[in-house]
Coordinates of C-alpha atoms in Angstrom, one line a residue:
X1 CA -127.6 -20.3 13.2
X2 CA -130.5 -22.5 11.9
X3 CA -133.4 -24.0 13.6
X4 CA -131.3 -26.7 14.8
X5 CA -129.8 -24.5 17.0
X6 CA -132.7 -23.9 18.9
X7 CA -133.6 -28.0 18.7
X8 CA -129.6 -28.5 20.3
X9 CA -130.1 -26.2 22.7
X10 CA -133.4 -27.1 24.1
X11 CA -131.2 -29.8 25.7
X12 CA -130.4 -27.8 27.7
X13 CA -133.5 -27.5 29.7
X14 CA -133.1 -31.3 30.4
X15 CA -130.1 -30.0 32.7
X16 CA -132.0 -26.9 34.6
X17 CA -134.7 -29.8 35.7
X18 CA -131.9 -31.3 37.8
X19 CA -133.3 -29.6 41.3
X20 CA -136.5 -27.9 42.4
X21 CA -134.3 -24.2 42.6
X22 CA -133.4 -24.0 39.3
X23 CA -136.9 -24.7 38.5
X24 CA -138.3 -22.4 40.5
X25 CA -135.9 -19.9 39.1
X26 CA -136.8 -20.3 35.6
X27 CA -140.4 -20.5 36.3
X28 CA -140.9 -23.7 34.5
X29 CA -142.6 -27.1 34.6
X30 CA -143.6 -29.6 32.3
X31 CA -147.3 -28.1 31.6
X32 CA -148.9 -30.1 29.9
X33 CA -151.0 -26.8 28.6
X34 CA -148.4 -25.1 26.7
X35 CA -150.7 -24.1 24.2
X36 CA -152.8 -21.6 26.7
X37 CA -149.2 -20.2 27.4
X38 CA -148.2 -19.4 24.0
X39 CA -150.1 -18.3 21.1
X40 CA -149.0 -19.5 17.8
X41 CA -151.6 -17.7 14.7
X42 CA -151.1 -17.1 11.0
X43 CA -152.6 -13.6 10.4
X44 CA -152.3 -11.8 7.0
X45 CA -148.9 -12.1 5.9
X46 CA -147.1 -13.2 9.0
X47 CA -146.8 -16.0 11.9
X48 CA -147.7 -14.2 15.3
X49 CA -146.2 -15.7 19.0
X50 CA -147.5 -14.2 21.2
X51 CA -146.0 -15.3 25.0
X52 CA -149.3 -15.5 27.3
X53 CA -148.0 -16.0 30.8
X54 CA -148.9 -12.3 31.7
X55 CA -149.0 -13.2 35.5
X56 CA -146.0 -14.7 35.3
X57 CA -144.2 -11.7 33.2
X58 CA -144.4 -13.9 30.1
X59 CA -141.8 -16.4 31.5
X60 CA -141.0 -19.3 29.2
X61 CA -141.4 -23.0 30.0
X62 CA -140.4 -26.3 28.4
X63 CA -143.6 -26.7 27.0
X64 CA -143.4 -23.4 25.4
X65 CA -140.2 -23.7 23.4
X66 CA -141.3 -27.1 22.0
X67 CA -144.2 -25.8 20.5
X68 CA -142.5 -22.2 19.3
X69 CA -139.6 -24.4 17.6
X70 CA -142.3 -27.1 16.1
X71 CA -144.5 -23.9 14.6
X72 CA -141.3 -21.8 13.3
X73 CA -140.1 -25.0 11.5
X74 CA -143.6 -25.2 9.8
X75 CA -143.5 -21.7 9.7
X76 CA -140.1 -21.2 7.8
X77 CA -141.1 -23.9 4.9
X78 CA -144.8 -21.9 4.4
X79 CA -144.5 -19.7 1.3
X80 CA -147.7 -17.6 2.4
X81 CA -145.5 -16.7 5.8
X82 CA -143.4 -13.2 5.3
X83 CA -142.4 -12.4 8.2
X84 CA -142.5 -13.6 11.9
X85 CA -143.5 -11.3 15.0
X86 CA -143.2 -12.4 18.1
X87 CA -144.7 -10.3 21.5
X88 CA -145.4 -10.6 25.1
X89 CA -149.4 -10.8 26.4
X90 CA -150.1 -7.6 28.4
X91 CA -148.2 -4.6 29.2
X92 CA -146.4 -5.1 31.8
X93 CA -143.7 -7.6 30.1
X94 CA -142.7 -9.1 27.2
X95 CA -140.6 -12.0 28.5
X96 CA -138.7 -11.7 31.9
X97 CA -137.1 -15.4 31.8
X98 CA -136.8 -18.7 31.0
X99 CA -133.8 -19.5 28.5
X100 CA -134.4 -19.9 24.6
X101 CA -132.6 -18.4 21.5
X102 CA -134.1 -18.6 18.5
X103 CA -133.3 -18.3 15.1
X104 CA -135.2 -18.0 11.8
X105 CA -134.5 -17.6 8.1
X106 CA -137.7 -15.0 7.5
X107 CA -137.9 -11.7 8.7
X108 CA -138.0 -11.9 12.8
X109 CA -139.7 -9.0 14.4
X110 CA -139.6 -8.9 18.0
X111 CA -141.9 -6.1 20.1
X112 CA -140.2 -5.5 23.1
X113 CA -142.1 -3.4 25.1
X114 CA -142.3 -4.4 29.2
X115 CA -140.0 -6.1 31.1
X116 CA -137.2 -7.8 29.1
X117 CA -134.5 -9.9 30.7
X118 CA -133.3 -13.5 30.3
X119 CA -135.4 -15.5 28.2
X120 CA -136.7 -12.4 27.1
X121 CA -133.8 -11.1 25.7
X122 CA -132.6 -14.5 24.3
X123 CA -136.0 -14.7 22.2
X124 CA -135.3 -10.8 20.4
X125 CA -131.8 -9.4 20.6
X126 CA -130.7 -11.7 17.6
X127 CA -133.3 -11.1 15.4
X128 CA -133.4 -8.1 12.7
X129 CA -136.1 -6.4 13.8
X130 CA -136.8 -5.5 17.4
X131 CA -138.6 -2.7 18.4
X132 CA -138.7 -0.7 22.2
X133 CA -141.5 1.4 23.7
X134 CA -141.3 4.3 26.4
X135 CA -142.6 0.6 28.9
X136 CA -139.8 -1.1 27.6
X137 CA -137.1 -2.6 30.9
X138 CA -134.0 -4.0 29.4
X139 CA -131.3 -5.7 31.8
X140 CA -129.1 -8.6 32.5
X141 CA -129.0 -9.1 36.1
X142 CA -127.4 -12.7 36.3
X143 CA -124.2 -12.0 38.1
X144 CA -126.7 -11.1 41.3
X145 CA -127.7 -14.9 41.4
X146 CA -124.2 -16.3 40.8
X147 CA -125.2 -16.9 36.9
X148 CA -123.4 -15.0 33.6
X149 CA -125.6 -12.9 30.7
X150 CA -125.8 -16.1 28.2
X151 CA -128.6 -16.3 25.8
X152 CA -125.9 -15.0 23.6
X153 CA -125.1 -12.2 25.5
X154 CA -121.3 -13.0 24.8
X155 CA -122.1 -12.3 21.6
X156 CA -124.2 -9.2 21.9
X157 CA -123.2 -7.2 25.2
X158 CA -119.6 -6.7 23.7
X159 CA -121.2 -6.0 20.3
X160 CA -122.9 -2.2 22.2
X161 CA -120.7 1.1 21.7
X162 CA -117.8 0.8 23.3
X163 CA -117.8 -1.0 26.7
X164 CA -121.6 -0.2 27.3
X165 CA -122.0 -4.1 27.2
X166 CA -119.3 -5.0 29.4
X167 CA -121.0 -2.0 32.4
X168 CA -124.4 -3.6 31.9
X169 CA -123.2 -7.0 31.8
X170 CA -121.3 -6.9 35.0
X171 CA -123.7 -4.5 37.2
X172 CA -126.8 -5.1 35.7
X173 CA -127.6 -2.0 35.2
X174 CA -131.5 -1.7 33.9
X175 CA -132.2 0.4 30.7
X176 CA -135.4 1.9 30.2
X177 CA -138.0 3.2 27.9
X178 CA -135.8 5.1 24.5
X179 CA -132.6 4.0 25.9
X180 CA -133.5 0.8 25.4
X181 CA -132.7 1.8 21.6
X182 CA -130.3 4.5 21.9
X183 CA -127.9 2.1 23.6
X184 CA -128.8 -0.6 20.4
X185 CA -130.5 -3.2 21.9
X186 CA -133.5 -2.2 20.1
X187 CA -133.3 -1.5 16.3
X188 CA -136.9 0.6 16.4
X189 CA -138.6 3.1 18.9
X190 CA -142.8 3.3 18.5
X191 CA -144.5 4.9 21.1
X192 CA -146.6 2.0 22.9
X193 CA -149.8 3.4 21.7
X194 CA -149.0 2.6 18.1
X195 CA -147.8 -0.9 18.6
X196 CA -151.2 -2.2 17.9
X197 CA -151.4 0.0 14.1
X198 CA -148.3 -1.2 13.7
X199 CA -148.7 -5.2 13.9
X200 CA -151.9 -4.3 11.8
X201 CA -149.8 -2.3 9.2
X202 CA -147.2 -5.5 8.9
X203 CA -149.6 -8.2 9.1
X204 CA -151.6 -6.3 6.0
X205 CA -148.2 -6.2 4.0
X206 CA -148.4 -8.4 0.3
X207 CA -145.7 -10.7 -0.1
X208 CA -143.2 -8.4 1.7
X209 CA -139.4 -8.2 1.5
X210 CA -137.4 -7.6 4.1
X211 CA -137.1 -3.9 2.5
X212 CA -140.5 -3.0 3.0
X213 CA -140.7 -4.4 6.5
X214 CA -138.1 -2.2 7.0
X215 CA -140.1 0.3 5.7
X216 CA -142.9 0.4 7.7
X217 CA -140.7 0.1 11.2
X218 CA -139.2 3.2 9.6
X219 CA -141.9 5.5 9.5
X220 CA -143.5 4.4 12.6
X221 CA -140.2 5.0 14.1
X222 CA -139.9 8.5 12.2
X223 CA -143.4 9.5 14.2
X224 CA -142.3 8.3 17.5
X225 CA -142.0 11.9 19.6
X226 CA -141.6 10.0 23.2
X227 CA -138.6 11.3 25.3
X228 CA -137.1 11.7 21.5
X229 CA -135.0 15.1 22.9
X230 CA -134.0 13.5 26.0
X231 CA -130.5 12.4 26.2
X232 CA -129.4 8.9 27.1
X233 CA -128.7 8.1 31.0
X234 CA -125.5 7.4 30.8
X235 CA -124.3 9.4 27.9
X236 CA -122.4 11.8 30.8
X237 CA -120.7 9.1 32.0
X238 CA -120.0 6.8 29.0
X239 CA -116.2 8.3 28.6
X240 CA -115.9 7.2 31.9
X241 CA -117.4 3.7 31.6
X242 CA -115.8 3.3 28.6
X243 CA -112.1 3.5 30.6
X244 CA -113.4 1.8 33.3
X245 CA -114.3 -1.6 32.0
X246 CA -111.5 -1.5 29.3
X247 CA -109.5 -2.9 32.1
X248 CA -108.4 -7.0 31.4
X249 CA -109.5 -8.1 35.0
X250 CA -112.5 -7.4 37.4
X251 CA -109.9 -6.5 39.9
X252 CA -108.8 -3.7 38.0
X253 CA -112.2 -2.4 36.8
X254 CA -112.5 -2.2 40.7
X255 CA -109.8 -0.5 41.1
X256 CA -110.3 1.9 38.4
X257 CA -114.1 2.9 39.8
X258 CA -112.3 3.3 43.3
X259 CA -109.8 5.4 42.4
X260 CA -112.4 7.6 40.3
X261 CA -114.4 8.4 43.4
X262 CA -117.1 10.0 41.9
X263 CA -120.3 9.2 43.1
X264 CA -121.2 7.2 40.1
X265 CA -118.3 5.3 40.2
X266 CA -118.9 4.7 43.9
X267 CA -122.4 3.3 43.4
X268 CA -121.5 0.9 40.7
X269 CA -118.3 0.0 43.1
X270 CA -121.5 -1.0 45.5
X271 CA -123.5 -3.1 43.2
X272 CA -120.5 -4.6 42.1
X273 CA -118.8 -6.1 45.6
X274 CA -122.8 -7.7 45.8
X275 CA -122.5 -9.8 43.0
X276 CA -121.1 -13.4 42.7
X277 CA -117.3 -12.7 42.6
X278 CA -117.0 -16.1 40.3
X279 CA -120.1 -15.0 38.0
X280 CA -117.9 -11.8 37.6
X281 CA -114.8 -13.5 36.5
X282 CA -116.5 -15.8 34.1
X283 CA -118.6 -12.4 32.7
X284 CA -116.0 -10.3 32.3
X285 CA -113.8 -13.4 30.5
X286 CA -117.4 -14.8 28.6
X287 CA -117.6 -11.1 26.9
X288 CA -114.0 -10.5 26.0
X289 CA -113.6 -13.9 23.9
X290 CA -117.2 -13.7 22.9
X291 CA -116.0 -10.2 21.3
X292 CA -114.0 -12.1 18.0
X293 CA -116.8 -15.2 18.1
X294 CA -119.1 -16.0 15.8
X295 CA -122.5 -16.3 17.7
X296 CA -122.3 -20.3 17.3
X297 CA -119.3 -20.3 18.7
X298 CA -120.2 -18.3 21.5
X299 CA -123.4 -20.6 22.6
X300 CA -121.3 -23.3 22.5
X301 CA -119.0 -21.4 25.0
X302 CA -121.9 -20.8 27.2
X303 CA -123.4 -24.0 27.3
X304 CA -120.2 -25.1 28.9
X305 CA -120.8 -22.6 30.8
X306 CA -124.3 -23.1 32.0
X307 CA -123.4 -26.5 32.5
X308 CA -120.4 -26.2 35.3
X309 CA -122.4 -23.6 36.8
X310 CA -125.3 -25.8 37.7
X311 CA -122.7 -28.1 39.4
X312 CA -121.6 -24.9 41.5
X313 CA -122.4 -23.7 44.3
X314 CA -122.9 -19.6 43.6
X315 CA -126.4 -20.1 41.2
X316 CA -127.7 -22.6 43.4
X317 CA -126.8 -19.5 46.5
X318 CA -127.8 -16.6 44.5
X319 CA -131.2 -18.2 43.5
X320 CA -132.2 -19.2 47.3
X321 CA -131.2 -15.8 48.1
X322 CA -132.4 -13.5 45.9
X323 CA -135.4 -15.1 44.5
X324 CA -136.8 -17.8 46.9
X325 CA -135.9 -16.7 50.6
X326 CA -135.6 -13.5 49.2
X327 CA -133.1 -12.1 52.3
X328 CA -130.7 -10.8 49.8
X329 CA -128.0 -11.8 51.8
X330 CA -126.4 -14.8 49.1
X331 CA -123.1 -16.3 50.7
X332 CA -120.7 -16.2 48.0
X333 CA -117.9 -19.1 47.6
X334 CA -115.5 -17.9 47.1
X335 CA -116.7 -14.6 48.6
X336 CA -113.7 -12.6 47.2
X337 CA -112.5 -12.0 43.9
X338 CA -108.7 -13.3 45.0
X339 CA -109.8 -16.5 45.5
X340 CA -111.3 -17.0 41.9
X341 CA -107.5 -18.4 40.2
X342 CA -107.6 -18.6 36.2
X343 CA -107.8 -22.2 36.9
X344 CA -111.0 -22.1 38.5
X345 CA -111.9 -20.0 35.2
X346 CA -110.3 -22.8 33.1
X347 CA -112.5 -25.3 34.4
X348 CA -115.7 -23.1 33.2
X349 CA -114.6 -23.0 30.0
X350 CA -113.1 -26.1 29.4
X351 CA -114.6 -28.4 26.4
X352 CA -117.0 -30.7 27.7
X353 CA -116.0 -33.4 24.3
X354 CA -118.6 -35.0 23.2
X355 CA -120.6 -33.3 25.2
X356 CA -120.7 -29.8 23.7
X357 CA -123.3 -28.0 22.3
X358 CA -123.6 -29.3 18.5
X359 CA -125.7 -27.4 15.3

């Protein structure tokens, strides 16, 4: 996917600005100041964004993705830029939300470390390069808020070893620190001490290919002793999860974890019956047909998507709940899995004509 992707898809935006909640959600506005949020620098061989909302966990706004999309077009027809690196301000988190995907025809580096969800994970999972630390927090908790994993996550999730993508997709299950890699989100581990010598060592590169990039993530990755012997936290389990969530429907993955019994199955049984029953549906469906996509296809599967759930009722629940009354206590309609009929599913997906997302 081109540049124009990310141009097409900014439209999008335009639609989440339709009430205050969604706004509030995504943490955006139409600051004016963009360029105090994100940093946009040509050092030695490469173009640097760096996302500076660090009180606000890096979030993205409008403003943001207009000037990110306007520098990586420059960017992408500059012959003295090699490579792009893109990273969050602070420690804490490299992007926590906001909505973008972004795509690039030079070597995309993404350093991952802190919090990464939503935005976060739309603006590094597709590159080539993206590279975990022991701070590093990856999830996808949108089926708590009555949302789906998009941002490509149709494309991704069912992409992981076997159904690792369909478990995290559906419980939101957070992955930390040198799982974060292990499980394949990540292509690189550096311990978060080194991330500093390591932008140095790649912006110092001399007209690098895409080989010697690879190169330098290698032996930084090679040195990287953090947690390296400790096993992955749910490699006990994966047999398990792997049967589990090979089921067709949500109501038999249910099934499955309650006739399992185990404690584990019990406690993702829990987080489960929490979510947006409708979110679940269209998860479970948005991963399985995303599985023989292309990655075009599949944004243009959850634009459609995005857009009939912002004319539902479950975000709109799930984000008063869960993020702006905060009571936890979202009122799910339908509230049972039952009353979610493949038609109602139909409707999610259907083609929305001229409508639909174009590249």
């Amino acid at each position: 996917m081109g540049l124009q992707g990310l141009c097409r898809l900014m439209s999008r935006f335009n639609s989440y600005k339709r009430t205050n909640i969604i706004l509030q959600h995504l943490k955006m506005s139409n600051h004016t100041d963009a360029a105090a949020e994100v940093l946009l620098e040509r050092k030695g061989c490469a173009g640097v964004i760096t996302l500076n909302r660090p009180r606000f966990l890096n979030t993205l706004t409008l403003g943001m993705i207009r000037q990110i999309y306007a520098q990586l077009k420059k960017w992408e027809q500059d012959p003295k830029t090699f490579l792009i690196i893109i990273k969050g301000a602070g420690e804490k988190a490299f992007c926590a939300g906001g909505d973008i995907r972004d795509s690039c025809q030079k070597p995309y580096i993404a350093l991952i470390h802190g919090i990464t969800m939503g935005g976060g994970v739309g603006v590094s999972v597709h590159g080539q390069f993206r590279v975990a630390t022991e701070k590093s927090v990856f999830a996808m908790p949108e089926t708590a808020i009555g949302l789906f994993p998009d941002v490509g996550g149709g494309y991704f999730l069912p992409r992981l070893q076997g159904k690792l993508g369909y478990f995290l997709a559906l419980t939101g299950f957070r992955l930390k620190g040198r799982d974060v890699y292990t499980a394949g989100i990540a292509t690189h581990f550096v311990d978060f001490e080194k991330l500093g010598m390591l932008e140095e060592d790649l912006l110092a590169l001399k007209s690098p290919s895409k080989e010697n990039i690879a190169d330098v993530l290698e032996t930084y990755h090679a040195k990287s002793k953090t947690d390296q012997d400790k096993p992955f936290i749910l490699e006990e389990h994966m047999d398990k999860i792997n049967s589990w969530f090979s089921a067709n429907t949500v109501e038999q993955i249910v099934d499955n974890l309650q006739q399992d019994g185990s404690s584990f199955a019990l406690e993702q049984l829990k987080v489960i019956k929490k979510m947006s029953p409708t979110s679940l549906k269209i998860t479970l469906r948005q991963l399985m047909e995303g599985s023989s996509k292309t990655l075009p296809e599949v944004l243009i599967m959850e634009y459609r998507l995005s857009q009939a759930c912002m004319n539902g009722h479950d975000f709109h629940e799930g984000v008063r709940a869960v993020l702006i009354d905060k009571d936890q206590s979202p009122k799910w309609k339908p509230a049972d899995l039952k009353e979610v009929t493949d038609e109602d599913l139909n409707d999610y997906f259907k083609s929305l004509g001229s409508n639909d997302l174009k590249f």
